[in-house]
Coordinates of C-alpha atoms in Angstrom, one line a residue:
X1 CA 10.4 -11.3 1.5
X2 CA 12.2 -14.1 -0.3
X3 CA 9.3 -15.2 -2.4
X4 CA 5.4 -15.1 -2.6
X5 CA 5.1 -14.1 1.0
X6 CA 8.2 -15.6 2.5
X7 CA 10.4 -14.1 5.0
X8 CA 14.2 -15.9 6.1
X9 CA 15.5 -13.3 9.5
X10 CA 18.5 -13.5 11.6
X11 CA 18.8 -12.0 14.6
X12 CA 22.5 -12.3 16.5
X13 CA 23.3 -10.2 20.0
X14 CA 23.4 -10.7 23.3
X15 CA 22.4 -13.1 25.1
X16 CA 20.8 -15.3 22.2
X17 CA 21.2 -15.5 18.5
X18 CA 17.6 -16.1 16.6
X19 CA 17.0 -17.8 13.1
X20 CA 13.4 -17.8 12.0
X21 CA 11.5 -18.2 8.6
X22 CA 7.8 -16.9 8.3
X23 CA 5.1 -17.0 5.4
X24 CA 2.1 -14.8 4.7
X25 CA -1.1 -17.7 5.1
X26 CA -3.7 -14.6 4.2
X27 CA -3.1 -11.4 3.3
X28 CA -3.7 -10.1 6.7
X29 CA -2.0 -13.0 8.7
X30 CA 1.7 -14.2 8.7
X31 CA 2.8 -17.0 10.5
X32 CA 6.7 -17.6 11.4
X33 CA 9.0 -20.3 13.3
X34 CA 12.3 -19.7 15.0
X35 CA 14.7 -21.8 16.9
X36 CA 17.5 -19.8 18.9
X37 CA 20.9 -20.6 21.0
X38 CA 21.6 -18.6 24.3
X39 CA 25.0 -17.9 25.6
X40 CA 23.6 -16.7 29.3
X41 CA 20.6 -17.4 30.9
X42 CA 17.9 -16.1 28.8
X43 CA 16.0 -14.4 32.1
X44 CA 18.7 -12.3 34.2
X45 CA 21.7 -10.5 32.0
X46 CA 23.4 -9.7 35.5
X47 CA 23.7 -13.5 35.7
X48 CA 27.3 -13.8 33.8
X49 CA 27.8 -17.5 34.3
X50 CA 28.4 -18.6 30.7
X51 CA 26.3 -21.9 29.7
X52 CA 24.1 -22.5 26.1
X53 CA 20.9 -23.7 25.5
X54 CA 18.5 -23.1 22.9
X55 CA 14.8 -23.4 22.5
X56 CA 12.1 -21.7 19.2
X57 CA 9.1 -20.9 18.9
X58 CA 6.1 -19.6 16.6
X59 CA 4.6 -16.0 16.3
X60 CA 1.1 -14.9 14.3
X61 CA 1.1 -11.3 12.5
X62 CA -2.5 -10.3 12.4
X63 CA -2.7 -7.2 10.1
X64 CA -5.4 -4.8 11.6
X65 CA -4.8 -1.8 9.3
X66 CA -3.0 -2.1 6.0
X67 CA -1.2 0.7 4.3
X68 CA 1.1 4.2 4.6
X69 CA 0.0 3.8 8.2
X70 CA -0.4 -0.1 9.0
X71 CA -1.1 -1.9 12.3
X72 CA -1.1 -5.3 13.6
X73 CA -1.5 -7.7 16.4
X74 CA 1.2 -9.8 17.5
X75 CA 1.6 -13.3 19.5
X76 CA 4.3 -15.0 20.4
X77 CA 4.6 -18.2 22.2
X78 CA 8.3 -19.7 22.7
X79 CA 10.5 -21.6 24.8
X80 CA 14.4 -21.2 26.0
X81 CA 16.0 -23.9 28.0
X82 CA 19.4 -23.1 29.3
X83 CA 21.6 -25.2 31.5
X84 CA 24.6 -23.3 33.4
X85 CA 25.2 -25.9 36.0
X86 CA 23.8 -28.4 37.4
X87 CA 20.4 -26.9 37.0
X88 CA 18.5 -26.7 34.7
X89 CA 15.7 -23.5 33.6
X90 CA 13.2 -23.5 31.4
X91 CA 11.8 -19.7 30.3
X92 CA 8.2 -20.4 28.8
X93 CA 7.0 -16.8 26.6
X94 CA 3.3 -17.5 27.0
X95 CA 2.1 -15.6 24.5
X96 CA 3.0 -11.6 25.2
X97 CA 0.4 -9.9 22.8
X98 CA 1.9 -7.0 21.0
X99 CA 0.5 -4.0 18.7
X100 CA 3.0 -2.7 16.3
X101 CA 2.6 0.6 14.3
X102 CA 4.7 1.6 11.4
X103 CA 4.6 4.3 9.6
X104 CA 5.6 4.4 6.0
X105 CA 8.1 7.7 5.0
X106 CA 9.1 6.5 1.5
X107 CA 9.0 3.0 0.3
X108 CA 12.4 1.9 1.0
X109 CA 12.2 3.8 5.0
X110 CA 9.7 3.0 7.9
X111 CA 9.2 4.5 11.6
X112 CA 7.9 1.4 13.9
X113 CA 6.4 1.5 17.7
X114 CA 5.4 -1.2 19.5
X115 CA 3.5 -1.8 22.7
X116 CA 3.6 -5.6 24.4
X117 CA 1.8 -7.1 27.5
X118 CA 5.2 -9.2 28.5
X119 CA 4.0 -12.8 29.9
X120 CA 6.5 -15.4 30.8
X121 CA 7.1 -18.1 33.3
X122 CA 10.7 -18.5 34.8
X123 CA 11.0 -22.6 35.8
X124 CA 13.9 -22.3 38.1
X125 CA 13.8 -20.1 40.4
X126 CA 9.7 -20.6 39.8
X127 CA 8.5 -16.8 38.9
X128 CA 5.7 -15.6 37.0
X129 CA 7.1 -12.3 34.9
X130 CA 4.6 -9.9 33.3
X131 CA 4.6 -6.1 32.7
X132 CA 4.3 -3.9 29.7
X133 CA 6.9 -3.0 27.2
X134 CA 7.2 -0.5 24.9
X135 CA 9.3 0.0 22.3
X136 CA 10.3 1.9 18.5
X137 CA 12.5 1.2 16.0
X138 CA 13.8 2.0 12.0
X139 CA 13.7 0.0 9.0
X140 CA 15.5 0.7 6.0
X141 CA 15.8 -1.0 2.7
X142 CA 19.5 -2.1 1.5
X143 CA 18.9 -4.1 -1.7
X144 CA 15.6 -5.2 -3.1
X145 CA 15.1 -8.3 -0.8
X146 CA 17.1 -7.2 1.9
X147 CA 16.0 -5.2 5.1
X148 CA 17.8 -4.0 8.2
X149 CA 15.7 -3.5 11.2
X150 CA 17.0 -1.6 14.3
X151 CA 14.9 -1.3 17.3
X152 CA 14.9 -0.7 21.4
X153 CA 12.8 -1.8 23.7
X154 CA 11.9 -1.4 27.2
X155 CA 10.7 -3.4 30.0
X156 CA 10.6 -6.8 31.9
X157 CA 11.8 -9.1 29.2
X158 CA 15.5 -9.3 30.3
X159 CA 15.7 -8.2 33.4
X160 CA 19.0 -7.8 36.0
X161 CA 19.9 -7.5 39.7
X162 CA 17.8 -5.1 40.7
X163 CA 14.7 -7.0 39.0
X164 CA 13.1 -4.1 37.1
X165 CA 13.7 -4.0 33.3
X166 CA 16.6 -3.5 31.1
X167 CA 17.0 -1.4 27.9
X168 CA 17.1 -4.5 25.4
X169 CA 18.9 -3.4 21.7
X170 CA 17.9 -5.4 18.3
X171 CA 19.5 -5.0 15.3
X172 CA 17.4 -7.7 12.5
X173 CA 18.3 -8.6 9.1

C-alpha cells in the first residue's frame, strides 16, 4: 500500500504491459483502475503480427474471509483495442468472477490460488470466450511498501492456434 489503503502496481510482459492504482473504499472492498498497452493482439499469442493498442479497466476486491487464511471475490471488467492492420479488434473482459485464497506463512511471505469463470467477447473475428481458469502464485515482501507477486495461470485467457489455453506467467510489482 502506498498510503491509507492505496495501492500503485505495474505489471510489464508479454503481450501487454499494465499500470493500475487501487484504494480500499471499506474494509472489505477495494476498488482499482488500470489502463494498459498491447504489443500483439491481446486474444491469440500465435498471432505474431506486431501492432499496439491499449485499453483499462476497473476491478472490485470483495474480502469474504479476513485473516492468516483470507478470501475474496473478484470482478473485473476491461477493455483492449488493438489494431494490426487494417482491422481493427476490440476484446471486451465482461466481468470474469474470480475467488482468490491466500494463505499467510509469515508476514512478509504468502501462498495464493485462484479460481476464475473466464468471460470475454472477441469483436473481430466475433467469438464469445468463456471457460474456467485456475491458477497459484507467491508473494514476498522486499522493503516495507514494496511487494513482488509471481503467479501462473491456466486456461482460455490467451489462447493460440490450436484454440485451447495457454500457460500465462505474471510477475507484479
Amino acid at each position: 500500500t502506498l498510503n491509507e489503503g492505496h495501492m500503485l502496481w505495474l505489471a510489464a510482459g508479454f503481450p501487454s504491459t499494465s499500470l493500475g492504482w487501487g484504494m480500499a473504499v471499506h474494509p472489505r472492498v477495494d476498488i482499482g483502475v488500470y489502463g494498459q498497452i498491447v504489443y500483439t493482439s491481446p486474444a491469440d499469442v500465435s498471432d505474431s503480427t506486431i501492432g499496439f493498442g491499449g485499453g483499462g479497466g476497473i476491478s472490485t476486491r470483495i474480502g469474504l474471509i479476513q485473516g492468516r487464511i483470507a478470501a475474496a471475490l473478484v470482478l473485473e471488467f476491461d477493455a483492449t483495442v488493438h489494431s494490426p492492420g487494417s482491422e481493427t479488434l476490440a476484446l471486451l473482459n465482461l466481468g470474469s468472477p474470480a475467488l482468490h485464497f491466500s494463505f499467510r506463512i509469515r508476514n512478509s511471505l504468502a501462498l495464493h490460488a485462484a479460481i476464475r469463470a473466464d468471460l470475454r467477447f472477441l469483436t473481430e473475428p466475433q467469438n464469445f470466450m468463456w471457460g474456467v481458469e485456475v491458477g497459484g502464485g507467491i508473494t514476498g515482501r522486499l522493503t516495507l511498501r514494496l511487494f513482488l507477486f509471481c503467479t501462473a495461470f491456466y486456461g482460455p485467457t490467451v489462447t493460440g492456434t490450436e484454440r485451447n489455453g495457454t500457460v500465462a506467467l505474471e510477475v507484479l510489482v
